[in-house]
């Protein structure tokens, strides 16, 4: 039965202490080892026990009794039991030098892991089995004293079995340890000699000298460790704690290791211990701006030392002070290192420097706001330390890109070639390094084809096709770079390769990125620097190019959704029109004829593509209000009564009201309402005249009348083309708009009317060339349902899911058997139940749904979706519903992000509080002024921007020029001037000027503050 006896005073050990345990039986090992392990864990040191002669099971069982957290120490690695082979890196021999290097590395690893140091205990009797074993043991012991204990946070207990060593070795071992554990007690060693004796092989001389010294100084003490602490205090007290400067030792991961009293007082603490407990993480609790701590660590890592590093710190009471630090690395291991630093409180100096005038704080706040916005933009581009000039350049690029994003809805009217040509040219314009560019898409045959290029020969490139498998990084979602081609040109056929070489101009470097939709690469965009150029692509450019890729992907997404929405709308409207034509026996084909002719007139008038599209839709539905007029009146052969004609005149209003309930068709409702208005104001329903009438309604009036005159009606025969044309000309300026009639006559005279029989308008309405997106027939609906890259479900009359395509199942992450038969409310979050009930009510009443909302996946995660829903007739004549879901989460986030940036940066300059001017330092012209400047000086923006700064500053022109050059060269930034205002008053102002590059020219960004205000 073993009884553990604690070794008294072993808990007083500190880093640098070297103890030897001399024993003859196992019980002595167990008590000393348990005491050593317990005290090292209590000091938060990492403890390594190297196995030796003892049966470790006995030790471990006893430790479990003594340590309630024994298993957690083992699990987290703070306590480790190691075989001597894995610790001492044994091969054929034991090498003292190699073991010393291992201890250095392990002690640094312990600090990096968050411990205060390393405690190690090991058995060395087995070393005697090796060649020169005695020598290596003695070398190892003196090297510990020489190279480890003064410089590394290590405490060691060496274990020696007296039964296995001769007296000469034991004598040397005793001489090389500060303390000895013998027969259950710890003793200060009066026979300890300095390691130099063994290092220099002058053992006898050092023995005599050290023993005499120890005899002279050695005396009884109440506690050997208290005396050791006093010696340490005497040695460092005046140098460390009494120093008039703050001294601190920290680790690179933010832990405070040591701090002097002056530093504690600077931070508002009464004792050093309070500081050590208060700051577990410097970057989080000491630094006002944690990023400054990161900058310090980064600079130290790169240079080894930092001088005059200023930062704002948080005192114990929460107040802020300015500190100046000079620091260097004292110990280093891989990415972890220890930092020693001198710190000065420079708060008073900072206050003096910043105190220029009574209102300086207001000016400083304005500048800090600008700096804060700049830092935000740099953070978005993952470059927190970009220069002020680069931020302004980046701002200009983002403003241009925001314009692209804000017009994204209109750009879906462009063809792919038109859009990408616009995008590529914008990229070349925004990115100054780029000389050339090219863009390709992957077609239906999985081949790459170039659709536009800048600088390269597009005539050659657009004729070439090659398999997408030859693309480098074809599935990459990041920026890639090359100084050659972005595909494997050597694997192409020789003639194709020769064509490419002819088509491409030589380049120095190329950046390229894939255009990705739903995880699939659909194209690629590349920007090139021409050969022999001195320019280089910057990291900022790479971020901007990635944004262009996002725009391209967004265009595809918008385009596809717009095409799908347009085709559904067209199919539904066509069905309604066919019902109307069956209702009105004499108007078969009339609506389609009017739509085609009206949109052709709009094109002839050079109206926008969006207007042409709206003209087509308005023409297609202009007469649907007639569905509410009794059949006997619609098809009456005789003359209508006054009452019947009044009823006929209501069909524009009824049709307009019907369209107003649809979000898609609401914009064209007003055109239907006014298509029977007359140019002279004698039309209906509101009697509008001339340009009070919407231009699309003016066009519909001519197109409707023309087709009606050429068609047979129940009450008259059709007119000839010549007769109808004469009617149109005679009513120009009375019934019809003169401008519309002129455009219509050009169509007639150029024989363009015949061309309308071919569906040319379809190209203006929908540029998509993929037949699989056109829902003209029942088979097309089925094809769309299966292959559409939108989630589609078909619901029964109780709104249960009876069919769901694969895209829907994948979007909401359900298994098919989980979703079929379930109610559509299964994917509706609780907060949207009432909204969904309203949708269901509208669908039951025959209305369609086109909205944006939120839905939930099977795992509960929320996604933003657009919903398009309408009723359909199922097999057997039962009522059902068709619902399309589109995931717009990423698209919405992108748009919101760009809108926020745009608004924030407008707020920087366009504000009413801080006076700002942009000045050309070369010409001295004022090139821009904000609202605050206009209010302050009293001139309008137009007047201010036509003036020179010398018109305002009352100094001599040569003096003004001199100060402008100082500001441009950054020799000075702050100036005191007198400025003249529009009313003739002279005002004392303080001016802060900073040079900023815009495009290829440098301007002065000036903030003006009235001093005596």
mmCIF file of C-alpha atoms in Angstrom, residues 429-606:
data_model
loop_
_atom_site.group_PDB
_atom_site.id
_atom_site.type_symbol
_atom_site.label_atom_id
_atom_site.label_comp_id
_atom_site.label_asym_id
_atom_site.label_seq_id
_atom_site.Cartn_x
_atom_site.Cartn_y
_atom_site.Cartn_z
ATOM 1 C CA UNK A 429 -12.829 51.811 -69.143
ATOM 2 C CA UNK A 430 -12.965 51.215 -65.378
ATOM 3 C CA UNK A 431 -9.760 49.147 -65.064
ATOM 4 C CA UNK A 432 -6.903 51.432 -66.237
ATOM 5 C CA UNK A 433 -4.301 48.643 -66.487
ATOM 6 C CA UNK A 434 -6.301 46.723 -69.108
ATOM 7 C CA UNK A 435 -5.350 47.341 -72.751
ATOM 8 C CA UNK A 436 -7.363 44.511 -74.366
ATOM 9 C CA UNK A 437 -10.200 42.203 -73.396
ATOM 10 C CA UNK A 438 -12.246 39.284 -74.642
ATOM 11 C CA UNK A 439 -15.368 37.406 -73.598
ATOM 12 C CA UNK A 440 -16.675 33.996 -74.618
ATOM 13 C CA UNK A 441 -19.748 31.911 -73.777
ATOM 14 C CA UNK A 442 -20.394 28.160 -73.787
ATOM 15 C CA UNK A 443 -23.097 27.321 -76.323
ATOM 16 C CA UNK A 444 -25.620 24.460 -76.406
ATOM 17 C CA UNK A 445 -23.046 22.178 -78.065
ATOM 18 C CA UNK A 446 -20.714 22.652 -75.049
ATOM 19 C CA UNK A 447 -18.364 24.673 -77.248
ATOM 20 C CA UNK A 448 -16.705 27.986 -76.453
ATOM 21 C CA UNK A 449 -17.376 30.856 -78.846
ATOM 22 C CA UNK A 450 -16.063 34.423 -78.624
ATOM 23 C CA UNK A 451 -18.872 36.982 -78.788
ATOM 24 C CA UNK A 452 -16.812 40.139 -78.308
ATOM 25 C CA UNK A 453 -13.229 41.376 -78.026
ATOM 26 C CA UNK A 454 -11.467 44.713 -77.536
ATOM 27 C CA UNK A 455 -8.060 45.112 -79.182
ATOM 28 C CA UNK A 456 -8.050 41.571 -80.616
ATOM 29 C CA UNK A 457 -9.408 40.671 -84.079
ATOM 30 C CA UNK A 458 -13.061 39.801 -83.441
ATOM 31 C CA UNK A 459 -13.676 38.998 -87.126
ATOM 32 C CA UNK A 460 -11.340 36.017 -86.775
ATOM 33 C CA UNK A 461 -12.221 35.002 -83.207
ATOM 34 C CA UNK A 462 -16.010 34.901 -83.608
ATOM 35 C CA UNK A 463 -15.725 32.271 -86.356
ATOM 36 C CA UNK A 464 -13.803 29.797 -84.164
ATOM 37 C CA UNK A 465 -15.358 27.168 -81.883
ATOM 38 C CA UNK A 466 -13.558 24.799 -79.513
ATOM 39 C CA UNK A 467 -14.596 22.252 -76.877
ATOM 40 C CA UNK A 468 -14.953 23.666 -73.356
ATOM 41 C CA UNK A 469 -12.807 20.808 -71.983
ATOM 42 C CA UNK A 470 -9.749 22.678 -73.288
ATOM 43 C CA UNK A 471 -10.370 25.610 -70.908
ATOM 44 C CA UNK A 472 -7.886 25.983 -68.069
ATOM 45 C CA UNK A 473 -9.632 26.102 -64.659
ATOM 46 C CA UNK A 474 -13.011 25.543 -66.321
ATOM 47 C CA UNK A 475 -14.799 25.014 -62.964
ATOM 48 C CA UNK A 476 -12.918 27.707 -61.030
ATOM 49 C CA UNK A 477 -14.871 30.418 -59.209
ATOM 50 C CA UNK A 478 -11.852 32.639 -58.530
ATOM 51 C CA UNK A 479 -9.596 35.012 -60.468
ATOM 52 C CA UNK A 480 -6.889 33.264 -62.503
ATOM 53 C CA UNK A 481 -3.841 34.704 -64.254
ATOM 54 C CA UNK A 482 -1.741 33.738 -67.272
ATOM 55 C CA UNK A 483 0.834 35.315 -69.553
ATOM 56 C CA UNK A 484 -0.478 33.293 -72.480
ATOM 57 C CA UNK A 485 -3.858 31.819 -73.501
ATOM 58 C CA UNK A 486 -6.556 30.732 -71.033
ATOM 59 C CA UNK A 487 -7.102 27.440 -72.875
ATOM 60 C CA UNK A 488 -4.914 24.573 -74.078
ATOM 61 C CA UNK A 489 -4.150 25.934 -77.518
ATOM 62 C CA UNK A 490 -1.642 23.185 -78.326
ATOM 63 C CA UNK A 491 -4.400 20.554 -78.147
ATOM 64 C CA UNK A 492 -6.454 22.246 -80.879
ATOM 65 C CA UNK A 493 -6.281 21.384 -84.531
ATOM 66 C CA UNK A 494 -3.389 23.057 -86.310
ATOM 67 C CA UNK A 495 -5.596 25.266 -88.494
ATOM 68 C CA UNK A 496 -7.664 26.374 -85.474
ATOM 69 C CA UNK A 497 -4.488 27.105 -83.543
ATOM 70 C CA UNK A 498 -3.141 29.234 -86.416
ATOM 71 C CA UNK A 499 -6.409 31.210 -86.551
ATOM 72 C CA UNK A 500 -6.201 31.943 -82.822
ATOM 73 C CA UNK A 501 -2.601 33.122 -83.113
ATOM 74 C CA UNK A 502 -3.696 35.490 -85.904
ATOM 75 C CA UNK A 503 -6.726 36.712 -83.936
ATOM 76 C CA UNK A 504 -4.993 37.399 -80.608
ATOM 77 C CA UNK A 505 -2.572 40.261 -80.111
ATOM 78 C CA UNK A 506 0.568 39.491 -78.038
ATOM 79 C CA UNK A 507 0.046 40.071 -74.325
ATOM 80 C CA UNK A 508 2.164 40.468 -71.189
ATOM 81 C CA UNK A 509 -0.435 39.256 -68.696
ATOM 82 C CA UNK A 510 -4.089 38.260 -68.614
ATOM 83 C CA UNK A 511 -6.631 38.013 -65.779
ATOM 84 C CA UNK A 512 -9.661 35.836 -66.388
ATOM 85 C CA UNK A 513 -12.694 34.659 -64.432
ATOM 86 C CA UNK A 514 -15.566 32.315 -65.221
ATOM 87 C CA UNK A 515 -19.176 33.464 -65.459
ATOM 88 C CA UNK A 516 -21.102 31.025 -63.271
ATOM 89 C CA UNK A 517 -24.843 30.364 -62.934
ATOM 90 C CA UNK A 518 -26.179 27.825 -60.437
ATOM 91 C CA UNK A 519 -22.712 26.331 -60.100
ATOM 92 C CA UNK A 520 -22.234 25.867 -63.861
ATOM 93 C CA UNK A 521 -19.683 27.776 -65.948
ATOM 94 C CA UNK A 522 -21.524 29.484 -68.832
ATOM 95 C CA UNK A 523 -18.795 31.804 -70.082
ATOM 96 C CA UNK A 524 -15.491 33.521 -69.380
ATOM 97 C CA UNK A 525 -14.252 37.111 -69.304
ATOM 98 C CA UNK A 526 -10.583 38.115 -69.654
ATOM 99 C CA UNK A 527 -8.642 41.411 -69.460
ATOM 100 C CA UNK A 528 -5.159 41.713 -70.967
ATOM 101 C CA UNK A 529 -2.099 43.944 -70.634
ATOM 102 C CA UNK A 530 -0.305 44.336 -73.956
ATOM 103 C CA UNK A 531 3.162 42.974 -74.435
ATOM 104 C CA UNK A 532 6.118 45.200 -73.403
ATOM 105 C CA UNK A 533 3.838 47.325 -71.194
ATOM 106 C CA UNK A 534 5.142 48.478 -67.800
ATOM 107 C CA UNK A 535 1.693 48.190 -66.204
ATOM 108 C CA UNK A 536 0.721 45.459 -63.721
ATOM 109 C CA UNK A 537 -2.659 44.256 -62.478
ATOM 110 C CA UNK A 538 -3.296 45.224 -58.822
ATOM 111 C CA UNK A 539 -5.162 43.272 -56.141
ATOM 112 C CA UNK A 540 -7.904 45.893 -56.334
ATOM 113 C CA UNK A 541 -8.330 45.184 -60.043
ATOM 114 C CA UNK A 542 -8.841 41.503 -59.273
ATOM 115 C CA UNK A 543 -11.692 42.374 -56.900
ATOM 116 C CA UNK A 544 -13.262 44.663 -59.494
ATOM 117 C CA UNK A 545 -13.019 41.952 -62.182
ATOM 118 C CA UNK A 546 -14.775 39.544 -59.817
ATOM 119 C CA UNK A 547 -17.566 42.102 -59.472
ATOM 120 C CA UNK A 548 -17.879 42.209 -63.271
ATOM 121 C CA UNK A 549 -18.234 38.423 -63.259
ATOM 122 C CA UNK A 550 -21.027 38.788 -60.704
ATOM 123 C CA UNK A 551 -22.738 41.332 -62.977
ATOM 124 C CA UNK A 552 -22.491 38.943 -65.920
ATOM 125 C CA UNK A 553 -23.960 36.101 -63.858
ATOM 126 C CA UNK A 554 -26.719 38.438 -62.676
ATOM 127 C CA UNK A 555 -27.487 39.367 -66.288
ATOM 128 C CA UNK A 556 -27.941 35.707 -67.188
ATOM 129 C CA UNK A 557 -30.184 35.239 -64.160
ATOM 130 C CA UNK A 558 -32.251 38.353 -64.942
ATOM 131 C CA UNK A 559 -32.416 37.429 -68.611
ATOM 132 C CA UNK A 560 -33.578 33.901 -68.006
ATOM 133 C CA UNK A 561 -36.211 35.016 -65.494
ATOM 134 C CA UNK A 562 -37.351 37.819 -67.773
ATOM 135 C CA UNK A 563 -37.636 35.427 -70.742
ATOM 136 C CA UNK A 564 -39.614 32.935 -68.721
ATOM 137 C CA UNK A 565 -41.911 35.611 -67.322
ATOM 138 C CA UNK A 566 -42.401 37.191 -70.759
ATOM 139 C CA UNK A 567 -43.260 33.895 -72.426
ATOM 140 C CA UNK A 568 -45.715 32.864 -69.716
ATOM 141 C CA UNK A 569 -47.394 36.264 -69.983
ATOM 142 C CA UNK A 570 -47.536 36.043 -73.777
ATOM 143 C CA UNK A 571 -49.018 32.539 -73.670
ATOM 144 C CA UNK A 572 -51.699 33.564 -71.188
ATOM 145 C CA UNK A 573 -52.582 36.719 -73.104
ATOM 146 C CA UNK A 574 -52.669 34.839 -76.394
ATOM 147 C CA UNK A 575 -55.163 32.399 -74.870
ATOM 148 C CA UNK A 576 -57.353 35.325 -73.732
ATOM 149 C CA UNK A 577 -57.116 36.946 -77.169
ATOM 150 C CA UNK A 578 -58.189 33.711 -78.896
ATOM 151 C CA UNK A 579 -61.226 33.529 -76.592
ATOM 152 C CA UNK A 580 -62.057 37.120 -77.548
ATOM 153 C CA UNK A 581 -61.717 36.319 -81.263
ATOM 154 C CA UNK A 582 -64.163 33.435 -80.889
ATOM 155 C CA UNK A 583 -66.434 35.904 -79.133
ATOM 156 C CA UNK A 584 -66.111 38.569 -81.862
ATOM 157 C CA UNK A 585 -66.485 36.770 -85.211
ATOM 158 C CA UNK A 586 -65.092 39.703 -87.220
ATOM 159 C CA UNK A 587 -61.866 40.407 -85.311
ATOM 160 C CA UNK A 588 -59.893 37.198 -85.812
ATOM 161 C CA UNK A 589 -56.174 38.060 -85.826
ATOM 162 C CA UNK A 590 -56.911 41.741 -85.181
ATOM 163 C CA UNK A 591 -55.085 41.954 -81.809
ATOM 164 C CA UNK A 592 -51.919 40.270 -83.135
ATOM 165 C CA UNK A 593 -51.984 42.503 -86.244
ATOM 166 C CA UNK A 594 -52.304 45.647 -84.130
ATOM 167 C CA UNK A 595 -49.508 44.480 -81.792
ATOM 168 C CA UNK A 596 -47.095 43.861 -84.670
ATOM 169 C CA UNK A 597 -47.878 47.055 -86.543
ATOM 170 C CA UNK A 598 -47.787 49.204 -83.368
ATOM 171 C CA UNK A 599 -44.398 47.871 -82.294
ATOM 172 C CA UNK A 600 -43.056 48.389 -85.834
ATOM 173 C CA UNK A 601 -44.178 52.042 -85.688
ATOM 174 C CA UNK A 602 -42.483 52.400 -82.280
ATOM 175 C CA UNK A 603 -39.266 51.048 -83.762
ATOM 176 C CA UNK A 604 -39.527 53.421 -86.756
ATOM 177 C CA UNK A 605 -39.858 56.289 -84.247
ATOM 178 C CA UNK A 606 -36.558 55.175 -82.625
#
